[in-house]
Short mmCIF file of C-alpha atoms and ligand atoms in Angstrom, two decimals:
data_model
loop_
_atom_site.label_atom_id
_atom_site.label_comp_id
_atom_site.label_asym_id
_atom_site.label_seq_id
_atom_site.Cartn_x
_atom_site.Cartn_y
_atom_site.Cartn_z
CA MET A 5 16.40 41.39 40.89
CA ALA A 6 13.50 39.06 41.84
CA ASP A 7 11.45 37.41 39.12
CA ARG A 8 10.79 34.29 41.19
CA LYS A 9 9.25 33.83 44.62
CA ALA A 10 9.09 31.39 47.53
CA GLN A 11 5.76 30.81 49.23
CA LEU A 12 5.77 30.34 53.02
CA THR A 13 2.80 28.93 54.84
CA VAL A 14 2.85 29.51 58.61
CA ASP A 15 0.28 28.02 61.01
CA GLY A 16 -1.79 30.89 62.36
CA LEU A 17 -1.16 33.21 59.39
CA GLU A 18 -4.26 33.90 57.26
CA LYS A 19 -2.50 33.48 53.93
CA PRO A 20 0.86 32.17 52.67
CA LEU A 21 3.67 34.71 52.41
CA ASP A 22 5.28 35.41 49.03
CA LEU A 23 9.04 36.01 49.48
CA PRO A 24 11.27 37.14 46.58
CA VAL A 25 13.95 34.71 45.36
CA TYR A 26 17.19 36.09 43.89
CA SER A 27 19.82 34.27 41.80
CA GLY A 28 23.53 35.19 41.75
CA THR A 29 26.01 34.64 38.93
CA VAL A 30 26.70 31.18 40.38
CA GLY A 31 25.81 29.47 43.64
CA PRO A 32 22.63 28.92 45.65
CA ASP A 33 19.59 31.15 45.12
CA VAL A 34 18.60 33.25 48.14
CA ILE A 35 15.19 33.95 49.64
CA ASP A 36 14.69 37.54 50.75
CA VAL A 37 13.11 37.13 54.18
CA ARG A 38 12.99 40.79 55.15
CA GLY A 39 9.19 40.76 54.67
CA LEU A 40 8.84 38.37 57.63
CA THR A 41 9.17 41.20 60.15
CA ALA A 42 5.88 42.71 58.91
CA GLU A 43 4.25 39.45 60.05
CA GLY A 44 6.13 39.54 63.39
CA LEU A 45 8.43 36.68 62.33
CA PHE A 46 12.25 36.27 62.25
CA THR A 47 14.36 33.56 60.65
CA TYR A 48 16.46 31.45 63.02
CA ASP A 49 19.97 30.43 61.91
CA PRO A 50 22.57 30.21 64.73
CA GLY A 51 26.06 30.17 63.20
CA PHE A 52 24.68 31.56 59.93
CA VAL A 53 24.77 28.14 58.27
CA ALA A 54 22.11 29.10 55.69
CA THR A 55 22.18 32.90 55.78
CA ALA A 56 23.47 35.18 53.02
CA ALA A 57 24.23 38.31 55.03
CA THR A 58 25.14 40.40 52.00
CA GLU A 59 25.58 40.53 48.24
CA SER A 60 29.23 40.44 47.10
CA ALA A 61 31.23 40.19 43.87
CA ILE A 62 34.69 39.55 45.35
CA THR A 63 35.11 35.82 46.07
CA TYR A 64 33.04 32.72 45.41
CA ILE A 65 33.49 29.29 47.02
CA ASP A 66 31.87 26.15 45.60
CA GLY A 67 32.10 23.80 48.58
CA ALA A 68 30.93 20.75 46.62
CA LYS A 69 33.44 21.22 43.79
CA GLY A 70 36.30 22.40 46.04
CA MET A 71 36.50 25.60 43.98
CA LEU A 72 37.63 29.08 45.12
CA LEU A 73 37.32 32.02 42.72
CA HIS A 74 38.73 35.51 43.31
CA ARG A 75 36.85 37.89 40.98
CA GLY A 76 36.23 34.76 38.86
CA TYR A 77 39.83 33.50 38.69
CA PRO A 78 40.49 30.05 40.29
CA ILE A 79 42.91 30.15 43.23
CA ASP A 80 45.19 27.45 41.79
CA GLN A 81 45.68 29.47 38.57
CA LEU A 82 46.36 32.63 40.57
CA ALA A 83 48.81 30.80 42.85
CA GLN A 84 50.60 29.46 39.76
CA ASN A 85 50.73 32.67 37.69
CA SER A 86 50.25 35.72 39.90
CA ASN A 87 51.65 37.19 43.13
CA HIS A 88 50.18 38.63 46.30
CA VAL A 89 50.41 42.30 45.29
CA GLU A 90 48.65 41.63 41.98
CA LEU A 91 46.00 39.62 43.85
CA CYS A 92 45.54 42.60 46.21
CA TYR A 93 44.86 44.80 43.19
CA LEU A 94 42.41 42.25 41.75
CA LEU A 95 40.48 41.84 45.00
CA LEU A 96 40.32 45.58 45.68
CA PHE A 97 39.53 46.88 42.18
CA GLY A 98 37.85 43.86 40.55
CA GLU A 99 40.09 43.38 37.50
CA LEU A 100 43.70 42.28 36.90
CA PRO A 101 45.93 45.37 36.54
CA THR A 102 47.57 46.46 33.30
CA GLU A 103 51.37 46.53 33.44
CA LYS A 104 51.31 50.26 34.30
CA GLN A 105 48.54 49.87 36.89
CA TYR A 106 50.50 47.05 38.51
CA SER A 107 53.77 48.95 38.62
CA ASP A 108 52.07 52.09 40.02
CA PHE A 109 50.20 50.04 42.65
CA GLU A 110 53.25 48.02 43.60
CA LYS A 111 55.31 51.21 43.95
CA THR A 112 52.60 52.83 46.10
CA ILE A 113 52.55 49.80 48.41
CA ARG A 114 56.38 49.84 48.70
CA ASN A 115 56.33 53.55 49.56
CA HIS A 116 53.86 53.13 52.42
CA THR A 117 55.51 50.24 54.30
CA MET A 118 57.05 52.42 57.04
CA VAL A 119 55.04 53.19 60.17
CA HIS A 120 55.08 56.36 62.28
CA GLU A 121 58.18 56.29 64.50
CA GLN A 122 55.98 57.05 67.51
CA LEU A 123 54.12 53.76 66.94
CA ALA A 124 57.18 51.86 68.21
CA ASN A 125 56.29 53.14 71.68
CA PHE A 126 53.01 51.17 71.60
CA PHE A 127 54.98 47.95 71.73
CA LYS A 128 56.77 48.96 74.92
CA GLY A 129 53.48 48.75 76.83
CA PHE A 130 53.30 44.98 76.25
CA ARG A 131 55.19 42.29 78.13
CA ARG A 132 57.94 40.83 75.95
CA ASP A 133 56.17 37.45 76.06
CA ALA A 134 52.78 38.85 74.99
CA HIS A 135 51.16 36.79 72.22
CA PRO A 136 51.89 38.65 68.96
CA MET A 137 48.19 38.51 68.02
CA ALA A 138 47.39 40.48 71.19
CA ILE A 139 49.99 43.06 70.24
CA LEU A 140 48.82 43.22 66.61
CA CYS A 141 45.20 43.74 67.66
CA GLY A 142 46.18 46.70 69.79
CA VAL A 143 48.67 48.29 67.44
CA VAL A 144 46.42 48.08 64.35
CA GLY A 145 43.52 49.62 66.25
CA GLY A 146 45.96 52.30 67.36
CA LEU A 147 46.76 53.27 63.75
CA ALA A 148 43.58 55.38 63.82
CA ALA A 149 45.39 57.58 66.35
CA PHE A 150 48.01 58.39 63.72
CA TYR A 151 45.86 58.85 60.67
CA HIS A 152 43.26 61.51 61.46
CA ASP A 153 43.51 62.56 57.83
CA ASN A 154 41.78 60.45 55.18
CA LEU A 155 39.27 58.83 57.54
CA ASP A 156 36.16 60.11 55.78
CA ILE A 157 34.83 56.71 54.75
CA THR A 158 32.23 58.31 52.46
CA LYS A 159 35.03 59.39 50.11
CA GLU A 160 36.36 56.63 47.82
CA ASP A 161 39.84 58.14 47.53
CA GLU A 162 40.15 58.31 51.33
CA ARG A 163 38.98 54.71 51.67
CA LEU A 164 41.69 53.67 49.20
CA VAL A 165 44.36 55.61 51.13
CA SER A 166 43.48 53.56 54.24
CA ALA A 167 43.42 50.35 52.17
CA VAL A 168 46.92 51.01 50.81
CA ARG A 169 48.21 51.94 54.27
CA LEU A 170 46.89 48.70 55.74
CA ILE A 171 48.14 46.44 52.92
CA ALA A 172 51.57 48.10 53.08
CA LYS A 173 52.01 48.37 56.84
CA MET A 174 50.68 45.04 58.10
CA PRO A 175 53.89 43.12 57.23
CA THR A 176 55.93 45.81 59.00
CA LEU A 177 53.76 45.68 62.13
CA ALA A 178 53.71 41.87 62.10
CA ALA A 179 57.51 41.68 61.93
CA MET A 180 57.72 44.29 64.72
CA CYS A 181 55.56 42.00 66.92
CA HIS A 182 58.05 39.19 66.38
CA LYS A 183 61.12 41.37 66.94
CA TYR A 184 59.54 42.72 70.13
CA ASN A 185 58.88 39.17 71.34
CA ILE A 186 62.53 38.15 70.88
CA GLY A 187 64.03 41.41 72.12
CA GLN A 188 65.72 42.32 68.85
CA PRO A 189 65.62 45.78 67.26
CA PHE A 190 62.92 46.50 64.69
CA ASN A 191 64.01 46.40 61.04
CA TYR A 192 62.88 49.22 58.78
CA PRO A 193 61.27 48.02 55.55
CA ARG A 194 63.40 48.17 52.42
CA ASN A 195 62.13 49.52 49.10
CA ASP A 196 64.42 47.30 47.05
CA LEU A 197 62.60 44.12 48.11
CA SER A 198 59.31 42.52 47.03
CA TYR A 199 56.38 42.28 49.43
CA ALA A 200 57.25 38.77 50.64
CA GLU A 201 61.04 39.38 50.60
CA ASN A 202 60.54 42.54 52.68
CA PHE A 203 58.51 40.64 55.25
CA LEU A 204 61.17 37.94 55.59
CA TYR A 205 63.86 40.61 55.87
CA MET A 206 61.98 42.50 58.60
CA MET A 207 61.37 39.20 60.42
CA PHE A 208 64.86 37.72 60.27
CA GLY A 209 67.28 40.51 59.36
CA ASN A 210 69.44 41.99 62.10
CA PRO A 211 71.97 44.84 62.23
CA CYS A 212 74.93 42.54 62.85
CA GLU A 213 74.96 40.74 59.52
CA GLU A 214 73.62 40.91 55.98
CA TYR A 215 70.37 38.93 55.60
CA LYS A 216 70.29 36.81 52.44
CA ILE A 217 66.80 36.26 51.04
CA ASN A 218 66.20 32.59 50.25
CA PRO A 219 64.18 32.64 46.99
CA VAL A 220 62.42 29.38 47.95
CA PHE A 221 61.24 30.95 51.21
CA ALA A 222 60.21 34.17 49.47
CA LYS A 223 58.15 32.28 46.88
CA ALA A 224 56.54 30.11 49.58
CA MET A 225 55.79 33.20 51.71
CA ASP A 226 54.16 34.99 48.78
CA ARG A 227 52.08 31.91 48.02
CA ILE A 228 50.99 31.63 51.65
CA PHE A 229 49.88 35.28 51.55
CA MET A 230 47.90 34.56 48.35
CA LEU A 231 46.23 31.40 49.68
CA HIS A 232 44.99 33.25 52.77
CA ALA A 233 43.98 36.49 51.04
CA ASP A 234 40.21 36.20 51.03
CA HIS A 235 37.44 33.69 51.62
CA GLU A 236 33.93 35.16 51.21
CA GLN A 237 32.00 35.91 54.42
CA ASN A 238 34.08 33.90 56.93
CA ALA A 239 33.90 34.78 60.62
CA SER A 240 36.59 37.48 60.61
CA THR A 241 35.43 39.08 57.36
CA SER A 242 31.86 39.14 58.66
CA THR A 243 33.23 40.79 61.82
CA VAL A 244 34.92 43.48 59.73
CA ARG A 245 31.68 44.06 57.80
CA LEU A 246 29.61 44.27 60.99
CA ALA A 247 32.06 46.72 62.58
CA GLY A 248 32.18 48.69 59.33
CA SER A 249 28.38 48.87 59.19
CA THR A 250 28.46 51.15 62.26
CA GLY A 251 30.67 53.62 60.37
CA ALA A 252 33.75 52.74 62.45
CA ASN A 253 37.09 53.71 60.89
CA PRO A 254 38.88 51.05 58.79
CA PHE A 255 41.68 50.54 61.34
CA ALA A 256 39.16 49.72 64.08
CA CYS A 257 37.36 47.34 61.70
CA ILE A 258 40.56 45.50 60.76
CA SER A 259 41.52 45.26 64.43
CA ALA A 260 38.13 43.61 65.07
CA GLY A 261 38.83 41.19 62.21
CA ILE A 262 42.21 40.31 63.74
CA ALA A 263 40.52 39.55 67.07
CA ALA A 264 37.97 37.24 65.41
CA LEU A 265 40.65 35.49 63.33
CA TRP A 266 42.61 34.57 66.47
CA GLY A 267 40.19 31.81 67.52
CA PRO A 268 41.46 28.21 67.04
CA ALA A 269 38.29 27.34 65.08
CA HIS A 270 39.29 30.00 62.53
CA GLY A 271 42.67 31.54 61.81
CA GLY A 272 44.19 30.24 65.03
CA ALA A 273 43.97 26.73 63.58
CA ASN A 274 47.39 26.88 61.88
CA GLU A 275 49.09 27.41 65.26
CA ALA A 276 46.79 24.74 66.75
CA VAL A 277 47.82 22.25 64.01
CA LEU A 278 51.50 22.53 64.96
CA ASN A 279 50.64 22.24 68.65
CA MET A 280 48.55 19.15 67.79
CA LEU A 281 51.42 17.58 65.79
CA ASP A 282 53.72 18.32 68.74
CA GLU A 283 51.22 16.66 71.11
CA ILE A 284 50.92 13.58 68.86
CA GLY A 285 54.72 13.46 68.78
CA ASP A 286 55.31 9.79 68.05
CA GLU A 287 54.72 8.83 64.42
CA SER A 288 53.91 5.20 65.20
CA GLU A 289 50.74 3.82 63.65
CA GLU A 290 49.04 3.00 66.93
CA ASN A 291 49.80 6.40 68.43
CA ILE A 292 48.40 8.28 65.42
CA GLN A 293 45.33 6.01 65.37
CA ARG A 294 44.79 6.77 69.06
CA TYR A 295 44.55 10.50 68.29
CA VAL A 296 42.22 9.86 65.35
CA ASP A 297 39.99 7.88 67.70
CA ARG A 298 40.08 10.73 70.24
CA ALA A 299 39.03 13.19 67.49
CA LYS A 300 35.97 11.01 66.83
CA ASP A 301 35.04 10.66 70.51
CA LYS A 302 32.20 13.05 71.42
CA ASP A 303 33.33 13.05 75.05
CA ASP A 304 36.89 14.00 74.15
CA PRO A 305 37.46 17.71 73.35
CA PHE A 306 40.39 16.76 71.05
CA ARG A 307 39.72 17.67 67.44
CA LEU A 308 41.91 17.18 64.37
CA MET A 309 42.95 20.80 63.89
CA GLY A 310 43.29 21.75 60.23
CA PHE A 311 40.43 19.43 59.31
CA GLY A 312 36.88 20.34 58.37
CA HIS A 313 35.27 23.42 56.94
CA ARG A 314 31.83 25.00 57.05
CA VAL A 315 31.71 25.41 53.27
CA TYR A 316 34.08 22.90 51.69
CA ARG A 317 32.33 19.54 51.62
CA ASN A 318 35.08 18.26 49.37
CA PHE A 319 38.77 19.20 49.45
CA ASP A 320 39.88 22.79 50.20
CA PRO A 321 41.63 23.88 46.97
CA ARG A 322 44.04 25.96 49.02
CA ALA A 323 45.12 22.88 50.99
CA LYS A 324 46.05 21.16 47.73
CA VAL A 325 48.30 24.07 46.66
CA MET A 326 49.63 24.35 50.22
CA LYS A 327 50.56 20.65 50.24
CA GLU A 328 52.47 21.06 46.93
CA THR A 329 54.28 24.10 48.37
CA CYS A 330 55.04 22.13 51.54
CA ASP A 331 56.65 19.35 49.52
CA GLU A 332 58.61 21.95 47.48
CA VAL A 333 59.95 23.84 50.52
CA LEU A 334 60.81 20.77 52.61
CA GLY A 335 62.28 19.09 49.55
CA GLU A 336 64.51 22.13 48.90
CA LEU A 337 65.59 22.06 52.53
CA GLY A 338 66.21 18.30 52.56
CA LEU A 339 63.47 17.95 55.20
CA ALA A 340 61.21 15.62 53.21
CA ASP A 341 61.48 13.24 56.17
CA ASP A 342 60.43 15.90 58.67
CA PRO A 343 58.67 13.89 61.46
CA GLN A 344 55.80 16.39 61.75
CA LEU A 345 55.24 16.29 57.97
CA LYS A 346 55.19 12.49 58.14
CA ILE A 347 52.63 12.56 60.98
CA ALA A 348 50.53 15.12 59.05
CA LYS A 349 50.52 13.03 55.88
CA ARG A 350 49.65 9.86 57.82
CA LEU A 351 46.84 11.68 59.68
CA GLU A 352 45.44 12.89 56.37
CA GLN A 353 45.60 9.39 54.87
CA ILE A 354 43.88 7.73 57.86
CA ALA A 355 41.21 10.43 58.08
CA LEU A 356 40.43 10.25 54.37
CA GLU A 357 39.77 6.51 54.69
CA ASP A 358 37.82 6.72 57.97
CA GLU A 359 33.99 6.59 57.85
CA TYR A 360 33.62 9.26 60.57
CA PHE A 361 35.51 11.86 58.51
CA ILE A 362 34.10 10.74 55.16
CA GLU A 363 30.51 10.87 56.47
CA ARG A 364 31.05 14.38 57.88
CA LYS A 365 33.01 15.47 54.79
CA LEU A 366 36.01 16.50 56.88
CA TYR A 367 39.05 17.17 54.69
CA PRO A 368 42.31 19.04 55.35
CA ASN A 369 41.74 22.80 55.13
CA VAL A 370 44.08 25.69 54.37
CA ASP A 371 45.57 25.54 57.87
CA PHE A 372 46.62 21.90 57.79
CA TYR A 373 49.88 22.26 55.87
CA SER A 374 50.58 25.98 56.18
CA GLY A 375 52.05 25.65 59.67
CA ILE A 376 54.57 23.04 58.53
CA ILE A 377 55.82 25.36 55.78
CA LEU A 378 56.01 28.34 58.12
CA LYS A 379 57.95 26.30 60.65
CA ALA A 380 60.38 25.15 57.93
CA ILE A 381 60.92 28.81 56.98
CA GLY A 382 61.78 29.50 60.63
CA ILE A 383 58.62 31.36 61.63
CA PRO A 384 57.79 30.75 65.32
CA THR A 385 54.42 29.00 65.89
CA ASN A 386 52.91 31.96 67.75
CA MET A 387 53.38 34.07 64.59
CA PHE A 388 51.36 31.78 62.30
CA THR A 389 48.01 33.49 62.84
CA VAL A 390 49.71 36.89 62.60
CA ILE A 391 50.79 35.89 59.09
CA PHE A 392 47.24 34.80 58.32
CA ALA A 393 46.11 38.30 59.44
CA VAL A 394 48.71 39.99 57.21
CA ALA A 395 47.45 37.96 54.25
CA ARG A 396 43.75 38.38 55.01
CA THR A 397 44.02 42.17 55.36
CA ILE A 398 43.36 42.58 51.63
CA GLY A 399 40.22 40.42 51.90
CA TRP A 400 38.96 42.31 54.91
CA ILE A 401 39.56 45.75 53.43
CA SER A 402 38.13 44.77 50.02
CA HIS A 403 34.89 43.59 51.65
CA TRP A 404 34.79 46.69 53.85
CA ASN A 405 35.26 48.90 50.79
CA GLU A 406 32.64 46.97 48.79
CA MET A 407 30.10 47.38 51.60
CA ILE A 408 30.76 51.09 52.17
CA SER A 409 30.76 51.80 48.40
CA ASN A 410 27.44 50.08 47.76
CA GLY A 411 25.22 51.50 50.45
CA TYR A 412 24.59 49.55 53.65
CA ARG A 413 22.58 49.48 56.86
CA ILE A 414 23.93 48.85 60.33
CA GLY A 415 24.07 45.11 61.00
CA ARG A 416 21.68 44.30 63.81
CA PRO A 417 20.67 40.58 64.07
CA ARG A 418 17.58 39.65 66.11
CA GLN A 419 17.03 36.65 68.46
CA LEU A 420 14.77 33.91 69.73
CA TYR A 421 14.22 35.08 73.32
CA THR A 422 13.83 32.25 75.83
CA GLY A 423 14.36 34.20 79.06
CA TYR A 424 11.73 35.28 81.64
CA ALA A 425 8.55 37.00 80.47
CA LYS A 426 7.88 40.39 82.16
CA ARG A 427 7.84 40.09 85.97
CA ASP A 428 7.68 42.72 88.76
CA TYR A 429 10.57 43.57 91.06
CA PRO A 430 9.89 42.06 94.51
CA THR A 431 9.51 45.20 96.67
CA ASP A 432 9.23 43.15 99.87
CA ARG A 433 12.90 41.87 99.73
C1 SDX B 514 39.46 28.61 58.59
O1 SDX B 514 35.01 30.17 57.08
C2 SDX B 514 36.12 30.16 56.44
O2 SDX B 514 36.16 30.30 55.25
C3 SDX B 514 37.36 29.99 57.33
C4 SDX B 514 38.69 29.88 56.58
C5 SDX B 514 39.04 31.20 55.90
O3 SDX B 514 39.86 31.17 54.97
O4 SDX B 514 38.57 32.26 56.37
O5 SDX B 514 38.64 28.86 55.62
C6 SDX B 514 39.84 29.61 57.55
O6 SDX B 514 39.00 29.02 59.63
C7 SDX B 514 39.59 27.15 58.27
C8 SDX B 514 39.05 26.25 59.45
C9 SDX B 514 40.17 26.16 60.49
N1 SDX B 514 39.65 25.50 61.70
C10 SDX B 514 40.08 24.25 62.05
O7 SDX B 514 40.82 23.56 61.36
C11 SDX B 514 39.56 23.79 63.41
C12 SDX B 514 39.03 22.35 63.30
N2 SDX B 514 37.80 22.38 62.48
C13 SDX B 514 36.54 22.46 63.22
O8 SDX B 514 36.58 23.27 64.34
C14 SDX B 514 35.35 22.66 62.27
O9 SDX B 514 35.50 21.76 61.26
C15 SDX B 514 35.08 24.03 61.67
C16 SDX B 514 35.03 25.10 62.70
C17 SDX B 514 36.14 24.36 60.67
C18 SDX B 514 33.73 23.95 60.93
O10 SDX B 514 32.74 23.86 61.92
P1 SDX B 514 31.21 23.57 61.51
O11 SDX B 514 30.96 23.78 60.07
O12 SDX B 514 30.35 24.29 62.51
O13 SDX B 514 31.10 22.00 61.70
P2 SDX B 514 30.69 21.32 63.05
O14 SDX B 514 31.57 21.81 64.16
O15 SDX B 514 29.20 21.41 63.20
O16 SDX B 514 31.11 19.78 62.77
C19 SDX B 514 30.25 18.91 62.09
C20 SDX B 514 30.61 17.53 62.64
C21 SDX B 514 30.53 17.46 64.17
O17 SDX B 514 30.29 16.08 64.50
P3 SDX B 514 28.73 15.63 64.78
O18 SDX B 514 28.18 16.56 65.85
O19 SDX B 514 28.02 15.76 63.44
O20 SDX B 514 28.86 14.19 65.25
O21 SDX B 514 31.99 17.24 62.31
C22 SDX B 514 32.73 17.10 63.52
C23 SDX B 514 31.93 17.78 64.62
O22 SDX B 514 32.24 17.19 65.88
N3 SDX B 514 34.00 17.81 63.29
C24 SDX B 514 35.20 17.34 63.64
C25 SDX B 514 36.12 18.31 63.18
N4 SDX B 514 35.46 19.32 62.59
C26 SDX B 514 34.15 19.01 62.66
N5 SDX B 514 35.58 16.22 64.28
C27 SDX B 514 36.92 16.06 64.46
N6 SDX B 514 37.88 16.95 64.06
C28 SDX B 514 37.50 18.08 63.40
N7 SDX B 514 38.42 18.96 62.99
#
């Protein structure tokens, strides 16, 4: 892979080090620094700002161009022409399915949406007001207790059985978290509905009346699943890979990914955006400006949630599609004047003209508008990150499968140690 090299000169080393340089299909070249350990050196990169932890062929983000490719296809084209189940196939297998492959895959997913009846008992151990992400973390990890079969991760067909189970069952488990929170009975999935329609039915259907699927909501839900499906080596995907590198079963790895996603700096941001818009409350110019000023103030912990991204130094292409979807859904519902949407749009406008945000290349990210759509559909705020987890399951399991299929070593980062040097225990204490 390496026909080029980087030369590193280090004070105290006799001669410069030659380190191989690799190029990908697109994107920055990488310097293979593994040879440093032979010289007693490590690289130092807290937060992995400049570290390629793996090779991958699934998703590519060009932060400067605001471009997101899934197996080479741009996210805006996929959002326009595809659906979440087809995107799951593409991410997992690497190519768009033929008509037959799609129908077989879609049917397999539909036929695995039910969960073991015994799993319902897991929920009873939680308080009714438990955060649904806490419940989801526990229940998904618990799936390993039900699927002792097909957990040999060295076998491709067994890995794919777990992948299908997770893609199919996450919407069911997510809806069960919500139903448990509100004290309503769980809805069984229905095989006559699409992936997004089924999720909405399990979330909002109840035994007392027929639930009518709103096609606008179903389309918006499917698009939200697609826009959150995968995003290279983000914090939760890297967590899944690290857990997977120990040989842990896929359910444990996905549960670890759910835990990492929960943080407000990551997938928890969509819930934090709505809480922020609630806190801002008044859409007057001076009030909004006051919050923008707080976001810029180093001594104020307030941040504009839904803004900024480690990779995108231009717009987040998903935010653009999300904003269009937001306008569509609220327009259909006659909520174009929704106060929170007005505050969000004004925040975005001010921030995009403000030197502080321009200088730091802080633009709205995928989470900025998604919460407004979810709220308009009737999804409670505490379920927003759960929906992100449902969507991101395909990304997590595709990366897990890619790693396990291609040979891997246990992930074991090193450190710069700044604690005490060796000292003796005081025996005269
Ligand atoms: C997701 O990695 C992924 O791909 C994630 C994701 C995915 O699909 O998996 O895209 C999903 O997690 C999107 C991000 C959602 N998080 C938020 O919206 C939370 C608010 N954003 C910030 O917390 C922050 O922007 C991050 C976490 C997204 C990025 O953090 P970085 O890259 O470590 O940037 P940083 O914190 O070093 O900030 C650089 C500067 C700092 O100011 P200075 O020290 O240079 O003066 O920008 C400032 C920060 O204070 N800054 C913000 C800000 N985000 C960064 N200031 C105000 N409001 C913000 N939102």
